Amino acid sequence: MSNIAVLTSGGDAPGMNAAVMSVARNAAYLGMPLIGIKRGYNGLLGRGQKFEDDFIRLDLDTVLDIADMPGTYLRTARCDEFKDPAVREKAAKILRDLDISGLVVIGGDGSFQGAMRLCELGIPCIGIPGTIDNDLSYTEVTLGYDTATNVCVDTVRAIRATSRSHDRPHVVEVMGRNCGDLALATAEATGAEVVVVPEADWRIDDVAKRLNHQIEIGNTRATVVVAEGCWASMEPFDVYEFLHPYGKQVFPGEPMTTNRLASILKRKCGMAEVRSTVVGYTQRGCSPTARDSMFAFEAGAMAVQLLRKGISNQAIGVENGHTFYMPMEKALAAKRHFNRSLYNLLNAL
Ligand code: F6P
């Protein structure tokens, strides 16, 4: 039986190792030798001097301990060069030379694009959606999203406790790139009073108004959850013009940040303090929740079975709570759904 291979690509996501482990267990069960490719598509560029620089044989002994390990054991990378058709030709040749007859790609949107292009070159590929951003619309959830949400929720709960102690509003930034799902889920689960996301236009004055209303009704420790991509949908605001007169170190044309938003809100709401926290990479670098591990297990099994049956160019996802697959192209073309009514409700209550 020829080899199959697996790689992780893009930002790491909790559950990637569990998915690799599932691929390995299922491949071993079906007698399919498995090769792990290191650092995403970079491992296929032929830069390494020896096999071990870019590849690793993933037998059961190698993977048994990694399932609940944070990060990605195979390492990951973003690979811009892979957009070049000549580079992809070379990668496909390397895969053929290694007698690899199928590839499981664990990653996000860009990683799936790469997989689709490899399929066109005759390399059967299956995609497992691994990203904390939850920005792949064909699936209800992506691998890592549940874990990242739980990290954000734990963080905001802790912040709300100390905010309460000090009567201090707080602005918390969560990840998600251009997708506000993590922010919405965090706000919903914690009862945060304000949430801003890239999908909906917003104004600083409206956030200040809402915060002021909270303060007036006695809530002096409200939480504003912001998605990291929310600045793109913010009505332009001259940070320098507003903050400079207060002696804040900011230069003309500098962008808005979470810290600066807190500073502005402090002044607009007349509070002694408005603090800020960027949750950051703790959202990615932790062990997967049971839910993510379970999806990883099912997705890994499905990926190997599809390759075994000669079915390729498919994206695995979750629909009505069940693991399913659909053509990669259709999956990537799915239109994003933004839960505007939830967004409105969270900002209205
Ligand atoms: O895609 C996952 C993600 O964590 C995004 O939420 C974030 O915008 C980005 O990756 C950060 O990437 P990097 O690891 O390059 O800082």
Tab-separated table of C-alpha atoms and ligand atoms in Angstrom:
chain	number	residue	atom	x	y	z
A	1	MET	CA	0.000	0.000	0.000
A	2	SER	CA	1.430	3.443	-0.840
A	3	ASN	CA	1.850	6.101	1.828
A	4	ILE	CA	-0.562	8.778	2.916
A	5	ALA	CA	0.582	12.027	4.498
A	6	VAL	CA	-0.689	14.669	6.889
A	7	LEU	CA	0.280	18.280	7.501
A	8	THR	CA	-0.879	21.152	9.685
A	9	SER	CA	-0.863	24.618	8.182
A	10	GLY	CA	-1.732	28.226	9.093
A	11	GLY	CA	-2.160	29.340	12.701
A	12	ASP	CA	-2.005	26.397	15.078
A	13	ALA	CA	-5.295	25.356	16.660
A	14	PRO	CA	-6.041	23.222	19.709
A	15	GLY	CA	-7.022	19.767	18.471
A	16	MET	CA	-4.591	19.624	15.542
A	17	ASN	CA	-2.509	17.010	17.351
A	18	ALA	CA	-5.606	15.026	18.220
A	19	ALA	CA	-6.532	15.027	14.530
A	20	VAL	CA	-3.029	13.883	13.510
A	21	MET	CA	-3.229	11.149	16.098
A	22	SER	CA	-6.620	10.044	14.762
A	23	VAL	CA	-5.285	9.995	11.202
A	24	ALA	CA	-2.349	7.897	12.437
A	25	ARG	CA	-4.503	5.423	14.341
A	26	ASN	CA	-6.907	4.976	11.454
A	27	ALA	CA	-4.108	4.699	8.909
A	28	ALA	CA	-2.373	2.069	11.050
A	29	TYR	CA	-5.640	0.169	11.442
A	30	LEU	CA	-6.114	0.093	7.677
A	31	GLY	CA	-2.454	-0.750	7.036
A	32	MET	CA	-1.650	2.570	5.343
A	33	PRO	CA	1.841	3.908	6.199
A	34	LEU	CA	1.659	7.552	7.280
A	35	ILE	CA	4.168	10.343	6.749
A	36	GLY	CA	3.922	13.624	8.661
A	37	ILE	CA	4.996	16.733	6.737
A	38	LYS	CA	6.663	19.386	8.859
A	39	ARG	CA	5.822	23.118	8.854
A	40	GLY	CA	2.786	22.913	6.572
A	41	TYR	CA	3.357	23.323	2.843
A	42	ASN	CA	6.881	24.573	3.587
A	43	GLY	CA	7.864	20.958	4.186
A	44	LEU	CA	7.046	20.266	0.529
A	45	LEU	CA	9.327	22.882	-0.962
A	46	GLY	CA	12.341	20.603	-1.116
A	47	ARG	CA	14.610	22.773	0.968
A	48	GLY	CA	15.663	20.142	3.508
A	49	GLN	CA	18.949	18.279	3.084
A	50	LYS	CA	17.592	15.027	4.396
A	51	PHE	CA	14.200	13.315	4.771
A	52	GLU	CA	13.991	14.075	8.521
A	53	ASP	CA	14.274	17.815	7.906
A	54	ASP	CA	10.813	17.921	6.378
A	55	PHE	CA	9.146	14.591	7.064
A	56	ILE	CA	8.572	12.117	9.845
A	57	ARG	CA	7.194	8.584	9.703
A	58	LEU	CA	4.184	8.637	12.011
A	59	ASP	CA	3.846	5.214	13.517
A	60	LEU	CA	1.590	4.683	16.509
A	61	ASP	CA	4.467	4.919	18.997
A	62	THR	CA	5.311	8.362	17.683
A	63	VAL	CA	1.806	9.788	17.965
A	64	LEU	CA	0.307	8.100	21.010
A	65	ASP	CA	1.489	10.819	23.374
A	66	ILE	CA	0.567	13.861	21.339
A	67	ALA	CA	-3.243	13.817	21.241
A	68	ASP	CA	-3.787	16.235	24.116
A	69	MET	CA	-0.593	18.159	23.511
A	70	PRO	CA	-0.979	21.902	22.883
A	71	GLY	CA	0.346	23.456	19.669
A	72	THR	CA	1.094	21.259	16.688
A	73	TYR	CA	3.676	18.506	16.916
A	74	LEU	CA	4.272	18.673	13.152
A	75	ARG	CA	4.903	22.434	13.431
A	76	THR	CA	3.047	24.800	11.142
A	77	ALA	CA	3.662	27.760	8.869
A	78	ARG	CA	1.971	30.016	6.403
A	79	CYS	CA	3.416	29.492	2.942
A	80	ASP	CA	2.934	32.343	0.473
A	81	GLU	CA	5.199	30.627	-2.076
A	82	PHE	CA	2.556	27.949	-2.485
A	83	LYS	CA	0.467	30.423	-4.495
A	84	ASP	CA	3.040	30.011	-7.270
A	85	PRO	CA	1.985	27.207	-9.702
A	86	ALA	CA	5.635	26.221	-10.296
A	87	VAL	CA	6.146	25.725	-6.553
A	88	ARG	CA	3.028	23.574	-6.380
A	89	GLU	CA	4.249	21.451	-9.326
A	90	LYS	CA	7.467	20.859	-7.412
A	91	ALA	CA	5.536	19.954	-4.257
A	92	ALA	CA	3.365	17.492	-6.179
A	93	LYS	CA	6.508	15.875	-7.609
A	94	ILE	CA	8.002	15.519	-4.127
A	95	LEU	CA	4.795	13.850	-2.955
A	96	ARG	CA	4.844	11.488	-5.934
A	97	ASP	CA	8.528	10.687	-5.376
A	98	LEU	CA	7.682	9.735	-1.802
A	99	ASP	CA	4.942	7.467	-3.132
A	100	ILE	CA	2.315	9.489	-1.287
A	101	SER	CA	-1.104	8.708	-2.678
A	102	GLY	CA	-3.179	10.971	-0.451
A	103	LEU	CA	-2.757	14.002	1.778
A	104	VAL	CA	-4.728	15.195	4.798
A	105	VAL	CA	-4.462	18.966	5.229
A	106	ILE	CA	-5.400	20.387	8.624
A	107	GLY	CA	-5.766	24.159	8.464
A	108	GLY	CA	-7.932	27.073	7.440
A	109	ASP	CA	-9.075	28.768	4.280
A	110	GLY	CA	-5.614	29.309	2.733
A	111	SER	CA	-4.548	25.750	3.542
A	112	PHE	CA	-7.660	24.409	1.804
A	113	GLN	CA	-6.887	26.529	-1.279
A	114	GLY	CA	-3.481	24.854	-1.425
A	115	ALA	CA	-5.071	21.420	-1.080
A	116	MET	CA	-7.489	22.137	-3.905
A	117	ARG	CA	-4.613	23.122	-6.191
A	118	LEU	CA	-2.744	19.908	-5.294
A	119	CYS	CA	-5.858	17.913	-6.196
A	120	GLU	CA	-5.737	19.534	-9.638
A	121	LEU	CA	-2.197	18.168	-9.953
A	122	GLY	CA	-3.440	14.663	-9.239
A	123	ILE	CA	-2.675	14.482	-5.505
A	124	PRO	CA	-5.819	13.367	-3.659
A	125	CYS	CA	-6.399	15.673	-0.686
A	126	ILE	CA	-8.855	15.886	2.200
A	127	GLY	CA	-9.219	19.017	4.360
A	128	ILE	CA	-9.879	19.127	8.093
A	129	PRO	CA	-10.833	22.673	9.185
A	130	GLY	CA	-8.286	23.601	11.848
A	131	THR	CA	-8.509	27.218	12.988
A	132	ILE	CA	-9.689	28.988	16.121
A	133	ASP	CA	-11.331	31.662	13.958
A	134	ASN	CA	-14.428	29.651	12.946
A	135	ASP	CA	-14.339	31.509	9.640
A	136	LEU	CA	-15.136	28.570	7.336
A	137	SER	CA	-18.833	28.905	6.636
A	138	TYR	CA	-19.572	25.434	5.311
A	139	THR	CA	-19.052	23.951	8.776
A	140	GLU	CA	-20.811	24.793	12.033
A	141	VAL	CA	-17.485	24.749	13.859
A	142	THR	CA	-13.806	24.548	13.072
A	143	LEU	CA	-11.302	22.561	15.089
A	144	GLY	CA	-9.949	24.722	17.929
A	145	TYR	CA	-12.850	27.145	18.047
A	146	ASP	CA	-14.476	25.529	21.075
A	147	THR	CA	-11.196	25.531	23.002
A	148	ALA	CA	-10.411	29.134	22.086
A	149	THR	CA	-13.932	30.177	23.091
A	150	ASN	CA	-13.479	28.518	26.469
A	151	VAL	CA	-10.146	30.279	27.012
A	152	CYS	CA	-11.776	33.620	26.182
A	153	VAL	CA	-14.739	32.898	28.431
A	154	ASP	CA	-12.487	31.913	31.361
A	155	THR	CA	-10.405	35.042	30.815
A	156	VAL	CA	-13.404	37.368	30.642
A	157	ARG	CA	-14.952	35.774	33.720
A	158	ALA	CA	-11.754	36.421	35.659
A	159	ILE	CA	-11.582	39.951	34.324
A	160	ARG	CA	-15.192	40.603	35.294
A	161	ALA	CA	-14.417	39.464	38.835
A	162	THR	CA	-11.569	41.904	39.278
A	163	SER	CA	-13.501	44.607	37.404
A	164	ARG	CA	-16.310	44.179	39.916
A	165	SER	CA	-13.891	44.470	42.832
A	166	HIS	CA	-12.530	47.743	41.496
A	167	ASP	CA	-15.618	49.281	39.848
A	168	ARG	CA	-13.628	49.421	36.651
A	169	PRO	CA	-14.914	48.823	33.089
A	170	HIS	CA	-12.678	46.676	30.905
A	171	VAL	CA	-12.111	46.237	27.175
A	172	VAL	CA	-11.085	42.700	26.156
A	173	GLU	CA	-9.743	41.810	22.710
A	174	VAL	CA	-10.134	38.302	21.340
A	175	MET	CA	-8.757	36.819	18.107
A	176	GLY	CA	-10.683	35.714	15.022
A	177	ARG	CA	-9.081	37.646	12.164
A	178	ASN	CA	-12.037	38.930	10.039
A	179	CYS	CA	-14.566	36.808	11.866
A	180	GLY	CA	-16.458	37.960	14.962
A	181	ASP	CA	-17.654	34.520	16.105
A	182	LEU	CA	-15.173	34.220	18.995
A	183	ALA	CA	-16.126	37.679	20.237
A	184	LEU	CA	-19.861	37.005	19.950
A	185	ALA	CA	-19.604	33.632	21.709
A	186	THR	CA	-17.453	35.129	24.463
A	187	ALA	CA	-19.851	38.009	25.029
A	188	GLU	CA	-22.862	35.708	25.014
A	189	ALA	CA	-21.342	33.247	27.477
A	190	THR	CA	-20.048	35.877	29.905
A	191	GLY	CA	-22.850	38.429	29.797
A	192	ALA	CA	-20.488	41.134	28.543
A	193	GLU	CA	-22.392	44.369	28.041
A	194	VAL	CA	-20.898	45.429	24.688
A	195	VAL	CA	-19.468	43.491	21.763
A	196	VAL	CA	-17.967	44.826	18.517
A	197	VAL	CA	-17.107	42.684	15.509
A	198	PRO	CA	-15.790	43.149	11.970
A	199	GLU	CA	-19.128	42.158	10.423
A	200	ALA	CA	-21.073	45.148	11.773
A	201	ASP	CA	-20.325	48.876	11.409
A	202	TRP	CA	-19.865	50.626	14.742
A	203	ARG	CA	-18.935	53.980	16.262
A	204	ILE	CA	-16.875	54.720	19.335
A	205	ASP	CA	-19.488	57.221	20.472
A	206	ASP	CA	-22.147	54.518	20.494
A	207	VAL	CA	-19.947	52.255	22.611
A	208	ALA	CA	-19.271	55.164	24.979
A	209	LYS	CA	-23.004	55.905	25.136
A	210	ARG	CA	-23.772	52.308	26.005
A	211	LEU	CA	-21.040	52.219	28.634
A	212	ASN	CA	-22.280	55.491	30.090
A	213	HIS	CA	-25.772	54.075	30.324
A	214	GLN	CA	-24.392	51.058	32.218
A	215	ILE	CA	-22.557	53.370	34.608
A	216	GLU	CA	-25.727	55.441	35.148
A	217	ILE	CA	-27.691	52.336	36.127
A	218	GLY	CA	-24.960	51.363	38.577
A	219	ASN	CA	-22.939	48.934	36.500
A	220	THR	CA	-19.477	50.382	36.934
A	221	ARG	CA	-17.607	47.280	35.794
A	222	ALA	CA	-19.046	46.518	32.368
A	223	THR	CA	-17.071	44.525	29.800
A	224	VAL	CA	-16.576	45.522	26.178
A	225	VAL	CA	-15.516	42.523	24.072
A	226	VAL	CA	-13.811	43.476	20.813
A	227	ALA	CA	-12.862	41.166	17.973
A	228	GLU	CA	-9.315	41.830	16.757
A	229	GLY	CA	-10.647	42.619	13.262
A	230	CYS	CA	-13.253	45.118	14.489
A	231	TRP	CA	-11.203	48.201	13.582
A	232	ALA	CA	-12.034	47.611	9.920
A	233	SER	CA	-15.734	48.252	10.551
A	234	MET	CA	-15.243	51.182	12.957
A	235	GLU	CA	-16.287	54.636	11.794
A	236	PRO	CA	-13.004	56.563	11.310
A	237	PHE	CA	-11.812	58.151	14.543
A	238	ASP	CA	-8.817	60.457	14.958
A	239	VAL	CA	-6.987	58.807	17.848
A	240	TYR	CA	-4.276	61.479	17.878
A	241	GLU	CA	-6.695	64.382	17.939
A	242	PHE	CA	-8.605	62.874	20.847
A	243	LEU	CA	-5.807	61.468	23.021
A	244	HIS	CA	-2.928	63.851	22.394
A	245	PRO	CA	-4.432	66.737	24.425
A	246	TYR	CA	-4.563	64.364	27.416
A	247	GLY	CA	-0.797	63.917	27.184
A	248	LYS	CA	-1.049	60.375	25.827
A	249	GLN	CA	1.861	59.289	23.649
A	250	VAL	CA	0.289	58.849	20.237
A	251	PHE	CA	1.424	60.137	16.853
A	252	PRO	CA	-0.744	61.478	13.997
A	253	GLY	CA	-2.204	58.730	11.819
A	254	GLU	CA	-1.572	55.961	14.369
A	255	PRO	CA	-4.228	53.244	14.352
A	256	MET	CA	-6.766	52.403	16.978
A	257	THR	CA	-5.877	49.651	19.423
A	258	THR	CA	-7.707	48.014	22.290
A	259	ASN	CA	-5.559	49.888	24.769
A	260	ARG	CA	-6.355	53.191	23.077
A	261	LEU	CA	-10.055	52.382	22.953
A	262	ALA	CA	-9.967	51.864	26.733
A	263	SER	CA	-8.198	55.202	27.105
A	264	ILE	CA	-10.798	56.968	24.978
A	265	LEU	CA	-13.716	55.337	26.804
A	266	LYS	CA	-12.237	56.304	30.152
A	267	ARG	CA	-12.375	59.951	29.088
A	268	LYS	CA	-15.694	59.790	27.270
A	269	CYS	CA	-17.327	58.071	30.261
A	270	GLY	CA	-15.616	60.108	32.966
A	271	MET	CA	-14.328	57.008	34.763
A	272	ALA	CA	-11.160	56.996	36.859
A	273	GLU	CA	-10.065	53.858	35.058
A	274	VAL	CA	-10.998	51.771	32.030
A	275	ARG	CA	-8.540	48.901	31.631
A	276	SER	CA	-7.792	46.628	28.680
A	277	THR	CA	-6.577	43.073	28.074
A	278	VAL	CA	-5.611	41.339	24.837
A	279	VAL	CA	-6.235	37.633	25.359
A	280	GLY	CA	-3.696	36.789	22.625
A	281	TYR	CA	-1.979	33.481	21.994
A	282	THR	CA	-3.343	31.763	25.090
A	283	GLN	CA	-6.351	31.156	22.818
A	284	ARG	CA	-4.257	28.945	20.562
A	285	GLY	CA	-1.627	27.352	22.750
A	286	CYS	CA	-3.667	25.171	25.034
A	287	SER	CA	-4.962	21.611	25.223
A	288	PRO	CA	-8.170	20.941	23.307
A	289	THR	CA	-11.547	20.686	24.999
A	290	ALA	CA	-13.358	17.362	24.860
A	291	ARG	CA	-15.556	18.737	22.078
A	292	ASP	CA	-12.572	19.665	19.900
A	293	SER	CA	-10.846	16.350	20.643
A	294	MET	CA	-13.976	14.454	19.660
A	295	PHE	CA	-14.300	16.344	16.381
A	296	ALA	CA	-10.588	15.733	15.740
A	297	PHE	CA	-11.063	12.027	16.295
A	298	GLU	CA	-14.029	11.802	13.923
A	299	ALA	CA	-12.485	14.044	11.269
A	300	GLY	CA	-9.215	12.073	11.274
A	301	ALA	CA	-11.094	8.811	10.862
A	302	MET	CA	-13.261	10.207	8.060
A	303	ALA	CA	-10.251	11.640	6.215
A	304	VAL	CA	-8.440	8.293	6.149
A	305	GLN	CA	-11.563	6.398	5.123
A	306	LEU	CA	-12.212	8.822	2.253
A	307	LEU	CA	-8.658	8.471	0.941
A	308	ARG	CA	-8.901	4.714	1.312
A	309	LYS	CA	-12.065	4.732	-0.826
A	310	GLY	CA	-10.387	6.918	-3.442
A	311	ILE	CA	-12.573	9.933	-2.619
A	312	SER	CA	-10.665	13.199	-2.795
A	313	ASN	CA	-10.959	17.001	-2.828
A	314	GLN	CA	-13.370	16.999	0.115
A	315	ALA	CA	-13.628	19.237	3.158
A	316	ILE	CA	-14.706	17.687	6.448
A	317	GLY	CA	-16.951	19.678	8.759
A	318	VAL	CA	-19.820	19.574	11.221
A	319	GLU	CA	-23.466	19.814	10.195
A	320	ASN	CA	-26.318	19.474	12.683
A	321	GLY	CA	-23.735	18.293	15.181
A	322	HIS	CA	-22.513	15.472	12.937
A	323	THR	CA	-19.225	15.107	11.122
A	324	PHE	CA	-19.744	15.243	7.358
A	325	TYR	CA	-17.856	16.027	4.155
A	326	MET	CA	-18.506	18.023	1.033
A	327	PRO	CA	-16.529	19.038	-2.069
A	328	MET	CA	-13.750	21.421	-1.126
A	329	GLU	CA	-14.676	23.952	-3.811
A	330	LYS	CA	-18.283	24.136	-2.648
A	331	ALA	CA	-17.140	24.370	0.959
A	332	LEU	CA	-14.886	27.335	0.223
A	333	ALA	CA	-17.619	29.074	-1.773
A	334	ALA	CA	-20.118	28.917	1.107
A	335	LYS	CA	-21.336	32.350	2.137
A	336	ARG	CA	-20.548	33.585	5.626
A	337	HIS	CA	-23.519	33.839	7.950
A	338	PHE	CA	-23.369	36.608	10.529
A	339	ASN	CA	-25.735	36.246	13.469
A	340	ARG	CA	-26.939	39.845	13.455
A	341	SER	CA	-29.881	39.250	15.745
A	342	LEU	CA	-27.575	37.832	18.435
A	343	TYR	CA	-25.223	40.780	17.919
A	344	ASN	CA	-28.093	43.258	18.276
A	345	LEU	CA	-29.467	41.522	21.344
A	346	LEU	CA	-26.086	41.423	23.091
A	347	ASN	CA	-25.664	45.135	22.558
A	348	ALA	CA	-29.238	45.972	23.584
A	349	LEU	CA	-29.869	44.137	26.845
B	1	F6P	O1	-5.955	32.300	12.194
B	1	F6P	C1	-5.665	32.145	13.535
B	1	F6P	C2	-5.111	33.402	14.108
B	1	F6P	O2	-4.823	33.184	15.473
B	1	F6P	C3	-5.996	34.636	13.956
B	1	F6P	O3	-7.017	34.674	14.901
B	1	F6P	C4	-4.983	35.733	14.098
B	1	F6P	O4	-5.394	36.886	13.410
B	1	F6P	C5	-3.768	35.163	13.448
B	1	F6P	O5	-3.909	33.757	13.470
B	1	F6P	C6	-2.486	35.532	14.118
B	1	F6P	O6	-1.452	34.977	13.404
B	1	F6P	P1	0.066	34.952	13.818
B	1	F6P	O7	0.321	33.642	14.486
B	1	F6P	O8	0.792	35.058	12.527
B	1	F6P	O9	0.287	36.107	14.735
